[in-house]
Structures are given as C-alpha cells and as structure tokens.
Amino acid sequence: MTRASGERRHPPVWAEAILRALLAPRNRDTISGDLLEEYCEVALPQRGELGATLWYMRQVVSFITIAGLIRATVGWLREDRMFERVARSSWTWLAAGSLGVVILFGSLVESDFRPPVGLGVFIAISIVLTLASLVSMRSRGDAKTLWRIGLAAGLLLTLVLVTRLLVDVFDPVDPLDRFLARVRDDYSEFNYPRRWVPAVAVTVILMGGGLLATWRTGRVGTGTLAAIVASASGSVLYLVLVAIGNLLPMGPPGPVPTMLVPVLVMFSTVLGTLGALFGRALGAARTASSNG
Amino acid sequence: MAAVLGAFEQAVLLSLVRPVTTLGKEAYGRGILTEVQHRLGREIAAGAVYATLDRLEQKGLISSELEAGTAARVGRPRRCYTIAPAGVRALNDARAASERLYAGVRWPLRTTR
C-alpha cells in the first residue's frame, strides 16, 4: 500500500499492534481492518500524516478496557473462551482473594500492625484500584446497590468508631503508661484489645461491604466503590459527631481527627477489593449452581 | 418486555434501520461509525461504537456475519450487522417511552422565569 510518492500509507505498526492486543480475537481482524480503511481513505487525506497518526492513537485508546488490558498483558488468555472460563470460575476469584488476604494480613501481623508498604506505594495502589473500579460501573442498578450497601456499611463504621471513642472517654489510658509499654521489648498490639478489636471490626465491615456489593452486581469494581463510599461516609459522619460532641459541656474538647478520612478511604480500596474478590467467587458459584 | 435502550444504543440501532450515508448503507463497523457520527453531529471514538455493537449483539438485538475483506483493508474481513426483530421492538418501545415522557409538553420548552 503506497501512495504515488512511494510514502507508506499505514498507521504506525506499534499502534496497530497495541490495538490488536486489546481486541478480542473475534474482532481483531474486522476492527483493525475498519480502522485501516478509515485511516487510509479519510484520516490521512484530511489530516495529514501526523494528524492521522494522532487520530489513530485516539481510536486505540478508546478500546482500552479492563478485560482488554488483561488480555493484552496475559498472552495465554488470548482465546476468548479460555478467558471466559477462567473469569467465570469461582476458584479463580477465591484464590485471588485468599492470596490477597494472606499477603496483606500476613504482612500486617508480621509488622505488628504497622503499614507493610510505604505511603507512596499505598497511595498508588489506592488510585489504581479506584480508577479501575470507576471504569466498571455499568448501570444505574449497580450505582443503587453501591450506595445502599456503602451507606449502610458507613453507618456501621461510625458505630464502631464512636464506640471506640466512648471507651477512651470513659476508661482513658494514661499516655505515659502507653509510652512505657511501647518501648518494652515484649510490646505487641495484640495485648491491647481496644486497639485491634475496632481495627478488626472496621476490616470486617469494609470487606463485607465489598463482598455484598459484588455478590449482588457481579462486578469487583462495585465492591471496591461500596467500601470507598462506606469509609468516606462513615468517617465523615464520625468527624461530625466528634465536632458536635466538642460543643457539649462534657469537659475539654478533643481533637477532630480529620486525617482519618483519607487514611480510611485508602485502606477501604484494598479491603473492599479483597472482599469483592470473595463476592465474585460466591457470585460465580451461585451462577454455576443455578445453571447446572 | 423489550430491552431498555440508552440514547447511544438507539443511535447505533437507528443507523442500521435507516442509514443515510453511503458508507452507512454497507452496515459494517466503519459504516456504522460514520452513520452514528452523522446522526449525532459529533466525532465519536470507534471504541464506543464497537463496544455498543458487541453489547447489542449479546442482548440479541442485532446479529452479524463476516464478509470477505477488500484490498483497501489488506484482505481483513468485514463484520456486517443486521438488526434483529427484538432490536426493532426495543426501538419502538424506546420511541413510545420518549413520546409518553414528552406528552402534553409544549415545544420548544421555555424557562418559567
């Protein structure tokens, strides 16, 4: 395919390779052929070579989906049927969820509840999970489920946080005792239920919200978003209650922990996704049992 | 009850029912893209149209078959689409729903203040 001048009339090879990698095998030749035609007959004459290349790249970007990215990344899942079989198996999701739980909680116990990775890594993971989950929203039904479960879990979360606060108010810990305890060699968070019990409760709520939302909608992203809604609504409501409590004549006002919101939202992306993986496994098992 | 259609899905289905552009009459992916752009009066990303075509086919509203490729596309086959009876019903339902929605409303709308 050459022009009279001998110049090549073809979109960049690398762009076409990316496009073909993103497409399902069924559509690989047909769509790349359509775009090749449009490139040669319309884009190139109208926009020139640079403009046509930019046009082609824009079209390639429009084919980026989660499934397409997985297909492009994992070469052995190229066959549609194999991809579907793996994606529909409840064992796949169960294994992914279990692996995530073992890695996260194993490393948390190992580090005595200190963050297992740096803040930068954690923020990056949260952003990727949030963006990926936003892409997965497909219908208003998904959004309704997400809000209903997210807000209910958010209320439970507030309840846990308020209970924890009240325990501290009515049975305060001497900061000096705590400091001295922390510097001892045999110190462990496990010896202080008032610290780890709420953490476990928050984890269960966020994972449960993710599980339930995904079980209902069949989408992992909805579970992640439900956990984000729960953590955001729950922590904001808690801050409001703390601020209101500070107005009451019950002694000196305590600090309003505003950092709780971003920290909890970040945690919720990971915990919600883990719960969602189990929800997807349950959903796949339910579909399999109803089909057979 | 027929499937509930979004505005973009309606545009894609309508481009199969009554195409007005020359390319659109050929009813393959590129033609439908051209037709939808013509109907909506704006540039559309190809990915959006193909994703919609896949979805409509999964819902059973359209069907497709492969045709031999031409030299312009280095022999790559074309996928030609046809609207299914369920697709026609869905379009009728969408139109009826829209008309019910606007029933009794004087056109064009004016602001009250």
PDB file of C-alpha atoms in Angstrom, chain A residues 1 16 26-27 29-38 41-42 47 55 58-59 62-63, chain B residues 28-30 43-47 50 54 57 64 66 70-74 76-79:
ATOM      1  CA  MET A   1       0.000   0.000   0.000  1.00  0.00           C
ATOM      2  CA  GLU A  16      -1.824  -1.295  15.386  1.00  0.00           C
ATOM      3  CA  ARG A  26     -13.237 -12.394  17.328  1.00  0.00           C
ATOM      4  CA  ASN A  27     -12.903  -8.694  16.469  1.00  0.00           C
ATOM      5  CA  ASP A  29      -9.153  -8.522  12.074  1.00  0.00           C
ATOM      6  CA  THR A  30     -12.502  -6.867  11.473  1.00  0.00           C
ATOM      7  CA  ILE A  31     -11.945  -3.788  13.661  1.00  0.00           C
ATOM      8  CA  SER A  32      -8.300  -3.288  12.711  1.00  0.00           C
ATOM      9  CA  GLY A  33      -9.398  -3.575   9.066  1.00  0.00           C
ATOM     10  CA  ASP A  34     -12.147  -0.965   9.574  1.00  0.00           C
ATOM     11  CA  LEU A  35      -9.719   1.460  11.191  1.00  0.00           C
ATOM     12  CA  LEU A  36      -7.112   0.832   8.493  1.00  0.00           C
ATOM     13  CA  GLU A  37      -9.690   1.735   5.836  1.00  0.00           C
ATOM     14  CA  GLU A  38     -10.742   4.885   7.681  1.00  0.00           C
ATOM     15  CA  GLU A  41      -9.361   6.867   2.950  1.00  0.00           C
ATOM     16  CA  VAL A  42     -10.384   9.652   5.348  1.00  0.00           C
ATOM     17  CA  ARG A  47      -5.497  15.404   8.471  1.00  0.00           C
ATOM     18  CA  TRP A  55      -6.434  10.192  15.208  1.00  0.00           C
ATOM     19  CA  ARG A  58      -7.097   8.234  19.915  1.00  0.00           C
ATOM     20  CA  GLN A  59      -9.104   5.380  18.475  1.00  0.00           C
ATOM     21  CA  SER A  62     -10.915   4.219  23.096  1.00  0.00           C
ATOM     22  CA  PHE A  63     -10.587   0.423  23.059  1.00  0.00           C
TER      23      PHE A  63
ATOM     24  CA  TYR B  28     -20.273  -2.797   8.719  1.00  0.00           C
ATOM     25  CA  GLY B  29     -18.383  -1.351  11.685  1.00  0.00           C
ATOM     26  CA  ARG B  30     -16.804   1.590   9.894  1.00  0.00           C
ATOM     27  CA  GLU B  43     -16.970  12.851  16.346  1.00  0.00           C
ATOM     28  CA  ILE B  44     -17.319   9.538  18.150  1.00  0.00           C
ATOM     29  CA  ALA B  45     -14.489   7.289  19.361  1.00  0.00           C
ATOM     30  CA  ALA B  46     -14.538   3.993  17.481  1.00  0.00           C
ATOM     31  CA  GLY B  47     -14.268   2.018  20.745  1.00  0.00           C
ATOM     32  CA  TYR B  50     -17.840  -1.266  18.708  1.00  0.00           C
ATOM     33  CA  ASP B  54     -20.968  -6.074  20.959  1.00  0.00           C
ATOM     34  CA  GLU B  57     -25.380  -8.428  19.810  1.00  0.00           C
ATOM     35  CA  SER B  64     -23.608 -10.141  12.481  1.00  0.00           C
ATOM     36  CA  LEU B  66     -18.395 -11.949   8.270  1.00  0.00           C
ATOM     37  CA  THR B  70     -11.152  -5.896   0.234  1.00  0.00           C
ATOM     38  CA  ALA B  71      -7.713  -4.796  -0.952  1.00  0.00           C
ATOM     39  CA  ALA B  72      -8.135  -1.487   0.916  1.00  0.00           C
ATOM     40  CA  ARG B  73      -8.120  -3.430   4.178  1.00  0.00           C
ATOM     41  CA  VAL B  74      -5.410  -5.868   3.117  1.00  0.00           C
ATOM     42  CA  ARG B  76      -9.128  -8.428   6.526  1.00  0.00           C
ATOM     43  CA  PRO B  77     -12.794  -9.497   6.752  1.00  0.00           C
ATOM     44  CA  ARG B  78     -15.665  -7.108   7.431  1.00  0.00           C
ATOM     45  CA  ARG B  79     -18.302  -7.778  10.054  1.00  0.00           C
TER      46      ARG B  79
END
